[in-house]
GROMACS .gro file of C-alpha atoms in nm:
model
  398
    1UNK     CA    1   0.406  -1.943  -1.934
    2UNK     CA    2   0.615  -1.635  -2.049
    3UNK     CA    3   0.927  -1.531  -1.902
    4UNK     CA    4   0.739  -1.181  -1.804
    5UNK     CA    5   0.431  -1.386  -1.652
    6UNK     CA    6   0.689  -1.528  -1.464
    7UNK     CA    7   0.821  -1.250  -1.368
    8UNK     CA    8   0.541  -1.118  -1.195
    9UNK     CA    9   0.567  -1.420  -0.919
   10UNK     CA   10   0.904  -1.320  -0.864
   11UNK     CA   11   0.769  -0.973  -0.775
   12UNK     CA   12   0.549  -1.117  -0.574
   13UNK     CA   13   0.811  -1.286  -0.353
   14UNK     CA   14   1.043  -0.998  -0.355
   15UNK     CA   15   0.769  -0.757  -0.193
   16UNK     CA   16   0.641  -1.037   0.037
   17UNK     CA   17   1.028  -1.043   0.189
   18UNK     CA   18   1.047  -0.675   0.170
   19UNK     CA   19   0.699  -0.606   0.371
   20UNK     CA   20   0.890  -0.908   0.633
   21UNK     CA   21   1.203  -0.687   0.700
   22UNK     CA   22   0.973  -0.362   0.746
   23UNK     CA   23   0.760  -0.540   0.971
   24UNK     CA   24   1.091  -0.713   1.178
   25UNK     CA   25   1.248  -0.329   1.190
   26UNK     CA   26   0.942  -0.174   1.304
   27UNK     CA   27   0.815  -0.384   1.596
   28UNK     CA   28   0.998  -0.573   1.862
   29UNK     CA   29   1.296  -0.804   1.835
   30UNK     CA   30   1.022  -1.118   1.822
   31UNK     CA   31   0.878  -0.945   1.577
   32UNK     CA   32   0.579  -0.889   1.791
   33UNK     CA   33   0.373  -0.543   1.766
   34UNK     CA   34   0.437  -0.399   2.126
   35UNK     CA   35   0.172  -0.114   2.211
   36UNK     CA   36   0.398   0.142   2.451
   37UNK     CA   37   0.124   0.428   2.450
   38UNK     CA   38   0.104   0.671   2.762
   39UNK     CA   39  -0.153   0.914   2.848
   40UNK     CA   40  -0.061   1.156   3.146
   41UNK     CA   41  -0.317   1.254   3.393
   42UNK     CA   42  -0.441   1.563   3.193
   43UNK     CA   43  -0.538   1.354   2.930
   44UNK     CA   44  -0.622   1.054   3.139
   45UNK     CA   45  -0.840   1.263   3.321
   46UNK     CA   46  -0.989   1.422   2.969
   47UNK     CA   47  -1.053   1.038   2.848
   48UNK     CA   48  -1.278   0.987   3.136
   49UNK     CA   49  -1.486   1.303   3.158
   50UNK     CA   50  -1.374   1.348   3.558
   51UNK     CA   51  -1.091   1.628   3.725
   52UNK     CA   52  -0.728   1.536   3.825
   53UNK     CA   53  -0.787   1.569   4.174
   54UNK     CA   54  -1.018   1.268   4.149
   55UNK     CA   55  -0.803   1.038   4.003
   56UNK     CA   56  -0.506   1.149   4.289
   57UNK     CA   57  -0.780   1.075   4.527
   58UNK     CA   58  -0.851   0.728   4.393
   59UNK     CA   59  -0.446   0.668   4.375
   60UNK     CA   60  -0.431   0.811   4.738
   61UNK     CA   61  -0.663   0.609   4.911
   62UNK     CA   62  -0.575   0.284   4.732
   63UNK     CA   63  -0.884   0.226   4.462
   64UNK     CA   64  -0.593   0.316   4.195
   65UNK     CA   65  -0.198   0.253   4.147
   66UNK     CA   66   0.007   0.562   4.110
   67UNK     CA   67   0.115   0.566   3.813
   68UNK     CA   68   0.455   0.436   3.730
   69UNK     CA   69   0.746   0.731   3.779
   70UNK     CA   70   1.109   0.726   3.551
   71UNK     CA   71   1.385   0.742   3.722
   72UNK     CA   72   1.392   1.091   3.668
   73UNK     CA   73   1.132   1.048   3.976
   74UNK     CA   74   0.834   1.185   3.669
   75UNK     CA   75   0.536   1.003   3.572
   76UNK     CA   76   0.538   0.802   3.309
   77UNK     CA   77   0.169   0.832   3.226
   78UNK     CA   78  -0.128   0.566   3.250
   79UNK     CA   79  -0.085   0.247   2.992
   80UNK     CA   80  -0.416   0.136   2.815
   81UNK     CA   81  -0.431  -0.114   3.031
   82UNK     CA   82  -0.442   0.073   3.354
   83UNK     CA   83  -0.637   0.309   3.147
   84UNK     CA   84  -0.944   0.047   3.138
   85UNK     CA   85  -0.893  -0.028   3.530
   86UNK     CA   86  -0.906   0.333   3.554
   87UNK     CA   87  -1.278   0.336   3.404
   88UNK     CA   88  -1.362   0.045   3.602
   89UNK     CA   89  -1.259   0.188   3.949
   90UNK     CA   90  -1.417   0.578   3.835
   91UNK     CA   91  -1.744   0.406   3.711
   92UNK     CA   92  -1.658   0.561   3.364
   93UNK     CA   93  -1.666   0.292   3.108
   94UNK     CA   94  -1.841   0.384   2.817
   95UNK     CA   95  -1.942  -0.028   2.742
   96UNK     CA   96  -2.310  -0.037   2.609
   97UNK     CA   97  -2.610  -0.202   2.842
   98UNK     CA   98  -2.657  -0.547   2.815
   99UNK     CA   99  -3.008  -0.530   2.615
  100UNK     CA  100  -2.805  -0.233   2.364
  101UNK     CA  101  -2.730  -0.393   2.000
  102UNK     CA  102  -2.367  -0.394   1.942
  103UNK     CA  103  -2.271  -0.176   1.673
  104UNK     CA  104  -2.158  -0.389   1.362
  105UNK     CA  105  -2.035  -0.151   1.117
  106UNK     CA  106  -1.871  -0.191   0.753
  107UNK     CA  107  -1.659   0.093   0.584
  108UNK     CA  108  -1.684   0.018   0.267
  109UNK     CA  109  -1.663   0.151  -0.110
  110UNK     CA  110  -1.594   0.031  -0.416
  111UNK     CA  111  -1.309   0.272  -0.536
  112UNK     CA  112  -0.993   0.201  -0.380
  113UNK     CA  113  -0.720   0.456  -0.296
  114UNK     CA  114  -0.984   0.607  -0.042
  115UNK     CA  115  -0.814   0.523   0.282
  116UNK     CA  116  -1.101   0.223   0.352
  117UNK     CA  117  -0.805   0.026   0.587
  118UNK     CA  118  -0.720   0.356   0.705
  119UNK     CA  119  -0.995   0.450   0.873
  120UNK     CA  120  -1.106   0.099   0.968
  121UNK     CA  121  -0.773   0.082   1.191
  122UNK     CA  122  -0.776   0.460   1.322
  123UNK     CA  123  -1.198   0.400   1.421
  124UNK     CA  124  -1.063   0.108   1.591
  125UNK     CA  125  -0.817   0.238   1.800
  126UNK     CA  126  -0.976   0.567   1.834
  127UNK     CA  127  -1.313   0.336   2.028
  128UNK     CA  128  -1.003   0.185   2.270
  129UNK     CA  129  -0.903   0.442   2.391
  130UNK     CA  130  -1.214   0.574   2.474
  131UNK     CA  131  -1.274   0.257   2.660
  132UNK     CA  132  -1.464  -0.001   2.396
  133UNK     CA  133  -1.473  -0.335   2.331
  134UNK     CA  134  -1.372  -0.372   1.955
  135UNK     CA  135  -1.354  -0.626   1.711
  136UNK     CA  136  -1.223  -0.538   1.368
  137UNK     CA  137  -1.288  -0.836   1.084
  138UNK     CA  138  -1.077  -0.805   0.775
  139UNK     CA  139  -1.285  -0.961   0.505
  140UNK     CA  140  -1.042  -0.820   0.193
  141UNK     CA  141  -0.775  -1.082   0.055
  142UNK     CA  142  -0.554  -0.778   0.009
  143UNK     CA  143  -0.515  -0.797   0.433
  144UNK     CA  144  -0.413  -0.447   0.485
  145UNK     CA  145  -0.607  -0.399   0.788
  146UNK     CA  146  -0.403  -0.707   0.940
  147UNK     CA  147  -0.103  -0.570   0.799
  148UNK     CA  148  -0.111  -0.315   1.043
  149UNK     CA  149  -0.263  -0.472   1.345
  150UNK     CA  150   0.109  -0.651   1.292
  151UNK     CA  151   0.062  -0.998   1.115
  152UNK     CA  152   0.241  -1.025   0.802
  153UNK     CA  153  -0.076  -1.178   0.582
  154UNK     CA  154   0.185  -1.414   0.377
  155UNK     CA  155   0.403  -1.546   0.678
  156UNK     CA  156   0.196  -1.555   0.999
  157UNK     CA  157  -0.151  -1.606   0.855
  158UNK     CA  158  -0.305  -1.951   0.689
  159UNK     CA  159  -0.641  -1.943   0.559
  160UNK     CA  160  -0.784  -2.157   0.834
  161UNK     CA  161  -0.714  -1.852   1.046
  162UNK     CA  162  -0.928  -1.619   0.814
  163UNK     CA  163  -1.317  -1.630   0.782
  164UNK     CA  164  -1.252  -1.913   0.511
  165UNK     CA  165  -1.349  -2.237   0.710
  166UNK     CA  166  -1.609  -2.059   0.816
  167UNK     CA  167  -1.750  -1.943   0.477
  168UNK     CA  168  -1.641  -2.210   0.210
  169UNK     CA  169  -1.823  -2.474   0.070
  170UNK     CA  170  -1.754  -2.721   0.295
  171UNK     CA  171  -1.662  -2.573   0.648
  172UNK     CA  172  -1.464  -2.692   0.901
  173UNK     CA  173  -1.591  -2.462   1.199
  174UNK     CA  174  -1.925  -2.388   1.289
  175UNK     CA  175  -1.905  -2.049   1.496
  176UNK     CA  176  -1.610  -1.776   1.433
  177UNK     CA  177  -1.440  -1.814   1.794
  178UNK     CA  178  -1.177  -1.971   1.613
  179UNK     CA  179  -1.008  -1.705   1.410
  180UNK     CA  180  -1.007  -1.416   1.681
  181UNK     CA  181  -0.677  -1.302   1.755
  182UNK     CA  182  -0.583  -1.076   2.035
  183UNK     CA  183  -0.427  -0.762   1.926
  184UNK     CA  184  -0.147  -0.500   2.125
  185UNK     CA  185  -0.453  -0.368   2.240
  186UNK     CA  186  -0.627  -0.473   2.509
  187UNK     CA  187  -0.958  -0.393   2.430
  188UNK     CA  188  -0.928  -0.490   2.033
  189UNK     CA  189  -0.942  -0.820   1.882
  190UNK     CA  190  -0.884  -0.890   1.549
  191UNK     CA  191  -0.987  -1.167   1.261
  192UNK     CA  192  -0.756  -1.151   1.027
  193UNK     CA  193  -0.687  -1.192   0.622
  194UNK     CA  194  -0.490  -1.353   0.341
  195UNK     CA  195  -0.535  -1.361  -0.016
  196UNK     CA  196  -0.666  -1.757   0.020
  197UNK     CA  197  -0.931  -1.558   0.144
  198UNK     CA  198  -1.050  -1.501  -0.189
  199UNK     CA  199  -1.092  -1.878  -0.264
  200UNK     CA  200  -1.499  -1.856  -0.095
  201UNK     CA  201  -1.552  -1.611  -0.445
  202UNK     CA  202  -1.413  -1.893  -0.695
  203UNK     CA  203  -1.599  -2.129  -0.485
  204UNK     CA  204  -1.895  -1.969  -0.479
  205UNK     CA  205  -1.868  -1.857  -0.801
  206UNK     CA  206  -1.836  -2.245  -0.902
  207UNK     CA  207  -2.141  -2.348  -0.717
  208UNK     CA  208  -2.323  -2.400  -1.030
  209UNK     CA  209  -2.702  -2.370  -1.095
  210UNK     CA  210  -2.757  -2.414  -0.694
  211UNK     CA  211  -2.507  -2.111  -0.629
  212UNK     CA  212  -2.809  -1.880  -0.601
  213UNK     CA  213  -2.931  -2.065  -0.244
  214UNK     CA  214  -2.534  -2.091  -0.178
  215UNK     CA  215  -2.463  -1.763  -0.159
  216UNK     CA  216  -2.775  -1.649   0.034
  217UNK     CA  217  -2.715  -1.933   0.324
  218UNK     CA  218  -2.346  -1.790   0.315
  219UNK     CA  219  -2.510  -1.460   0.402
  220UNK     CA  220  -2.720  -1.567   0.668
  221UNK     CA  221  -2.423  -1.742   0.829
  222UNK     CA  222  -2.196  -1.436   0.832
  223UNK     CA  223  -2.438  -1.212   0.982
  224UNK     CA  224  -2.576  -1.502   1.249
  225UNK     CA  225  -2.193  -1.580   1.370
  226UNK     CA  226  -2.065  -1.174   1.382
  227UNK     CA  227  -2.423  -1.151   1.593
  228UNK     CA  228  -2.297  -1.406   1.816
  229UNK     CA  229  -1.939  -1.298   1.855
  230UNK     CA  230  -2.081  -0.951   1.855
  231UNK     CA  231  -2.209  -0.988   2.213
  232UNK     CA  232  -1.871  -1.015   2.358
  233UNK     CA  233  -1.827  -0.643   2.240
  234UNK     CA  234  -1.957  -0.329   2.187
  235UNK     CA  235  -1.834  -0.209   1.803
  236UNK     CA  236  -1.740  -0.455   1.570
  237UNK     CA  237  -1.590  -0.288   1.242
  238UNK     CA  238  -1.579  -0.487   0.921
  239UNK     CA  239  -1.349  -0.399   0.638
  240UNK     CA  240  -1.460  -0.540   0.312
  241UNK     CA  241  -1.287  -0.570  -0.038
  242UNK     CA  242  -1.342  -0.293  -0.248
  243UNK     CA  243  -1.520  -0.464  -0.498
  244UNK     CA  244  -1.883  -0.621  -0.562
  245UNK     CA  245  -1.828  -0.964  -0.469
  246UNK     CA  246  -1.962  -1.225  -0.279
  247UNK     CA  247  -1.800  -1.133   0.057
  248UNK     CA  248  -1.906  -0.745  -0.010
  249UNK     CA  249  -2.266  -0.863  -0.059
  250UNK     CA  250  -2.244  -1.090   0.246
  251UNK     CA  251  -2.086  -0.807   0.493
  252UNK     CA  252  -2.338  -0.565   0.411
  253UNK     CA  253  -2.602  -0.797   0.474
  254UNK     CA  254  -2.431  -0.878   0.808
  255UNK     CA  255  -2.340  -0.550   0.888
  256UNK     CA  256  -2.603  -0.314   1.086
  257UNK     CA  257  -2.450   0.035   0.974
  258UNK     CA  258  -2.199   0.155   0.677
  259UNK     CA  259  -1.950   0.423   0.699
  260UNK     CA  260  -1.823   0.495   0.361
  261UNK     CA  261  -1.473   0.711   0.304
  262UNK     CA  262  -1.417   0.923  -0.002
  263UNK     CA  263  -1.138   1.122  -0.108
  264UNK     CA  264  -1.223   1.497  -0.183
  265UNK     CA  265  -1.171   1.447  -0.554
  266UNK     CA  266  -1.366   1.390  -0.908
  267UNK     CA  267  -1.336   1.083  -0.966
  268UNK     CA  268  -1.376   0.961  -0.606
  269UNK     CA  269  -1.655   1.128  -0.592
  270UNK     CA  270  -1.819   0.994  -0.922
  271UNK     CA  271  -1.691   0.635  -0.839
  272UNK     CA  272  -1.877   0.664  -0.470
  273UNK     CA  273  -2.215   0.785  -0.634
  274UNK     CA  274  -2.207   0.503  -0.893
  275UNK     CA  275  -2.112   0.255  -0.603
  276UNK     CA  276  -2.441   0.409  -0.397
  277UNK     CA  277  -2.626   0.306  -0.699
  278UNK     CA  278  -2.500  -0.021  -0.760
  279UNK     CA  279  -2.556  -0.143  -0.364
  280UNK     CA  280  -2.912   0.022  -0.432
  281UNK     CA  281  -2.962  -0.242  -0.674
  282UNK     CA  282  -2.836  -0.448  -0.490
  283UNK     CA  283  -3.005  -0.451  -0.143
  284UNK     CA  284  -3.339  -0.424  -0.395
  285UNK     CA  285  -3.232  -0.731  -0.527
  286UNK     CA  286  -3.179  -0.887  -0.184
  287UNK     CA  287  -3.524  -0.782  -0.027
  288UNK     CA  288  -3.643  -0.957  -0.336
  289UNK     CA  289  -3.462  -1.251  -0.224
  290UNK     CA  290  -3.599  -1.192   0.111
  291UNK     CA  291  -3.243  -1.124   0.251
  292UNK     CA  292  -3.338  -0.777   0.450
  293UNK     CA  293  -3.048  -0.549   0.507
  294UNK     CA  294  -3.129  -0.310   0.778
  295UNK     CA  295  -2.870   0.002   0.902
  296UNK     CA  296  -2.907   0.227   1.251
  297UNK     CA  297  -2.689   0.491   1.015
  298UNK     CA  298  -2.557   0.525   0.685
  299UNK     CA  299  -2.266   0.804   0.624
  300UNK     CA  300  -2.015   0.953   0.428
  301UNK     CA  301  -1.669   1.043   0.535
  302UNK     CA  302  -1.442   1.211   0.347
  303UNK     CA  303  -1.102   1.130   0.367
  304UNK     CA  304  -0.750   1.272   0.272
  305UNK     CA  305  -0.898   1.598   0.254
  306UNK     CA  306  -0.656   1.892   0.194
  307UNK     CA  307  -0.793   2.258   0.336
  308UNK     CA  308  -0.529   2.420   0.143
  309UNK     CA  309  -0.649   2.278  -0.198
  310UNK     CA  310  -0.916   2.474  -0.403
  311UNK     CA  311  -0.991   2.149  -0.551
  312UNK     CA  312  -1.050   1.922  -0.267
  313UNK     CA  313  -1.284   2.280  -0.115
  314UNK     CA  314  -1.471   2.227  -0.431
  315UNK     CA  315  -1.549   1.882  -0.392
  316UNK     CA  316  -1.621   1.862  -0.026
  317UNK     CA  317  -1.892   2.159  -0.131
  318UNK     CA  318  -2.045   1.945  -0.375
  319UNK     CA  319  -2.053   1.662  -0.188
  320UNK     CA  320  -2.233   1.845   0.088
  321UNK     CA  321  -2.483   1.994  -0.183
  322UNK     CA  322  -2.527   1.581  -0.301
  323UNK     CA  323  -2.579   1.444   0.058
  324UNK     CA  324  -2.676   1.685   0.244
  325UNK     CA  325  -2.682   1.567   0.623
  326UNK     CA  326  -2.570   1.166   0.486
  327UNK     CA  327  -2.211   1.328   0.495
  328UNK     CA  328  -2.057   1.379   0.839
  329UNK     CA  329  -1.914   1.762   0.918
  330UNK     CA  330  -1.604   1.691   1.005
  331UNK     CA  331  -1.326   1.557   0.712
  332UNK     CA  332  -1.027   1.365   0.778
  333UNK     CA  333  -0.729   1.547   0.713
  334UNK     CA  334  -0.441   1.504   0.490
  335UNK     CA  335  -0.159   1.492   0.677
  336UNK     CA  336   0.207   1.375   0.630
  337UNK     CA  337   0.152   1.268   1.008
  338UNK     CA  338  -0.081   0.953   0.922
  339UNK     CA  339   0.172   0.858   0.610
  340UNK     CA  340   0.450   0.847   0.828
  341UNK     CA  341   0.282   0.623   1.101
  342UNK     CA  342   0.145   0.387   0.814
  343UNK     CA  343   0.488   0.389   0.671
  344UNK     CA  344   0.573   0.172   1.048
  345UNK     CA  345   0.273  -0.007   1.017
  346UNK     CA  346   0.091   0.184   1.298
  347UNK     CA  347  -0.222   0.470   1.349
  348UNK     CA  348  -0.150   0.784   1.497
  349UNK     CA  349  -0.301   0.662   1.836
  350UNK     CA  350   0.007   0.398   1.858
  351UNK     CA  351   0.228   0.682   1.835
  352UNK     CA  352   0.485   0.755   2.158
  353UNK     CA  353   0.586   1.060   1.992
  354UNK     CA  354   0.541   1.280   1.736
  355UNK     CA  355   0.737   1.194   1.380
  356UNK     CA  356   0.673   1.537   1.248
  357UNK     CA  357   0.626   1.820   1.438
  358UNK     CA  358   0.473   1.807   1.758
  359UNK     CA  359   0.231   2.100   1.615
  360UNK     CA  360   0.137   1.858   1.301
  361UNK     CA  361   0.104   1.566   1.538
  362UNK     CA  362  -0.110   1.772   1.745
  363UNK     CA  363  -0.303   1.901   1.465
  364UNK     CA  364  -0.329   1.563   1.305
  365UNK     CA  365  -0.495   1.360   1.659
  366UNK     CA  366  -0.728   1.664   1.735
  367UNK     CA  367  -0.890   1.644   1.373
  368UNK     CA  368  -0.917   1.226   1.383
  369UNK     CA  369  -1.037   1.226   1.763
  370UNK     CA  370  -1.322   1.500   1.584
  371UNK     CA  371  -1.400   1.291   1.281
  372UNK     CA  372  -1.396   0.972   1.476
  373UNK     CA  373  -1.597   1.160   1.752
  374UNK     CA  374  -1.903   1.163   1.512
  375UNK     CA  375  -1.925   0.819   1.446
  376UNK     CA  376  -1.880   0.752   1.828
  377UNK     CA  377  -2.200   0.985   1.846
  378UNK     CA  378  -2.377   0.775   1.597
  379UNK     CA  379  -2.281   0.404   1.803
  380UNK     CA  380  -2.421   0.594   2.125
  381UNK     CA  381  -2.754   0.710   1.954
  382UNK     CA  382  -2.851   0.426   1.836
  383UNK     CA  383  -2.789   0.313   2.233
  384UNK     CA  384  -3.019   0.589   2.361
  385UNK     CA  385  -2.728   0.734   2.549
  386UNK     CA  386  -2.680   1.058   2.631
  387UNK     CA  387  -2.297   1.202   2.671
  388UNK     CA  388  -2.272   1.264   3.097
  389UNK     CA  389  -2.144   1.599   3.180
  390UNK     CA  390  -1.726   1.675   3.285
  391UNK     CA  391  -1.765   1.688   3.641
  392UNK     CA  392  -1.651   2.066   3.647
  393UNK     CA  393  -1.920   2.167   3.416
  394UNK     CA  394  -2.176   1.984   3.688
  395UNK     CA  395  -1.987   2.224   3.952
  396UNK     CA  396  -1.928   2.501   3.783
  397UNK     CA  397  -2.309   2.506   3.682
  398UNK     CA  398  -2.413   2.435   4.083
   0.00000   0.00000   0.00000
């Protein structure tokens, strides 16, 4: 090889150690993700549909901890994890039934540059604090979704953590209990990624004049083990490469709804309609293969959207001319709010503080708890659940 194709290794390792001393600065000195989150009793109280008073109540007679004060003698606010005992003590966890069908769902498109990781990460942690169960499954060798859940993909992940041993040729595990991780969160697990990932599609690919019945028993086994490690959870969120390749074709058979993101611009918006048409073909030629690919919803976010943009107003418009109810209301935002937090490897909902302002910050969480609200609606729909009252609209309407 060339001195350039050499080169491009040695770019490789320099960004490698680079992404390692981001990730040291921004999390703890063990280079651990910490998750140091409050929610005071406004919002605590918001979170689970019930008044203030109720939760003092709870605290006063002994159902509920006070929450912890500073030594300024103020409350810190409620952690996640007193958060969840919180819902367990008020009777206001959100989990499904036991006969409901988790919700497995794949956000997913074929153009890149759309925020796919983005909104994979936010959904998650938007469905924990609301009181979930979540798994998120990164299924794209590029790992940016376990980038920030805090594992550095190069350094703290080998392939037999990913869904490899599970998916190759010859594998070495025969359910996916294996690669789960716990995350910061308490309510969020994660199985994470690495480039080796990307080995099943050259072995696949390899399989020779048999790959044909390869491939379609590799489908079958993704969507049988998510189905069983499903039941430990109520959303599990898949985040596929954004490509048409054998692990697309095999999370989209597993999956049982698609969210897909697009950016409010031209070519975004071409590149999404010709990826609708290519996974057209493709599910036809699936059914034909009797692999049946069923979904409780199918819609279209748009993502990075900027109000202020004439452009972006344009292309929303046409979008909602092109799919019509398909596309969800409510855009995700542009906002320098969501860069910054990525820039430290978190979501907005990690956040202790605004970066910004706290009118951006503000701005930025009421527009993703909206957008993330509707796909929240969707999960419960497809439950059969209808959203109980705040307990002062029940009194005020008494």
């Amino acid at each position: 090889m060339n001195a350039i194709v050499n080169h491009i290794g040695e770019l490789a390792e320099a960004g490698e150690r680079m992404i390692e001393r981001l990730r040291r600065k921004a999390f703890l000195p063990e280079s651990r993700k910490g998750l140091n989150v409050r929610f005071g009793i406004a919002e605590a109280a918001q979170l689970l549909s019930c008044s203030t008073n109720r939760i003092r109540m709870a605290e006063d007679d002994g159902r509920l901890p006070a929450a912890p004060a500073g030594k300024n003698g103020r409350r810190l606010g409620y952690s996640v994890e007193e958060m969840l005992q919180m819902r367990e003590v008020l009777g206001a966890s959100p989990a499904r039934a036991p006969l409901d069908i988790p919700a497995i769902i794949a956000v997913q498109n074929f153009k890149g540059g759309v925020g796919k990781s983005t909104v994979t990460c936010h959904l998650a942690h938007y469905f924990a604090v609301q009181g979930y169960r979540v798994l998120v499954v990164d299924c794209d060798s590029q790992a940016t979704t376990t980038t920030l859940f805090g594992f550095n993909p190069h350094f703290n992940i080998t392939r037999e953590e990913t869904l490899y041993p599970y998916l190759s040729i010859d594998p070495t595990q025969a359910d996916l209990l294996y690669a789960v991780k716990s995350t910061p969160w308490p309510n969020v697990d994660l199985i994470p990624s690495n480039l080796e990932l990307f080995d099943v599609e050259y072995e696949l690919a390899a399989a020779g004049s048999d790959g044909q019945s390869v491939l379609a028993a590799r489908f079958r086994k993704l969507k049988q083990g998510l189905a069983d490690l499903a039941r430990n959870y109520d959303v599990v969120l898949l985040d596929p490469p954004p490509a048409l390749g054998t692990i697309s074709l095999a999370v989209m058979q597993a999956a049982n709804a698609l969210l897909v993101p697009l950016a409010a611009t031209t070519p975004d918006f071409c590149s999404t309609v010709q990826f609708l048409s290519m996974m057209d073909q493709v599910l036809q030629q699936l059914a034909r293969a009797g692999i049946e690919v069923e979904y409780s919803f199918l819609r279209l976010i748009c993502s990075k959207f900027d109000g202020n943009d004439p452009s972006h107003a344009m292309v929303r418009t046409i979008m909602e001319q092109s799919f019509g109810p398909a596309l969800l209301p409510v855009p995700i935002l542009e906002s320098a709010e969501i860069s910054h937090a990525a820039m430290r490897m978190m979501t907005i909902y990690e956040l202790e503080r605004p970066i910004g302002t706290p009118k951006t910050h503000k701005r930025c969480r009421a527009n993703l708890d909206e957008a993330m609200g509707q796909i929240e609606q969707l999960v419960r729909q497809g439950w059969g659940r209808v959203e109980p009252a705040c307990e002062e609209d029940v009194l005020y309407a008494a």
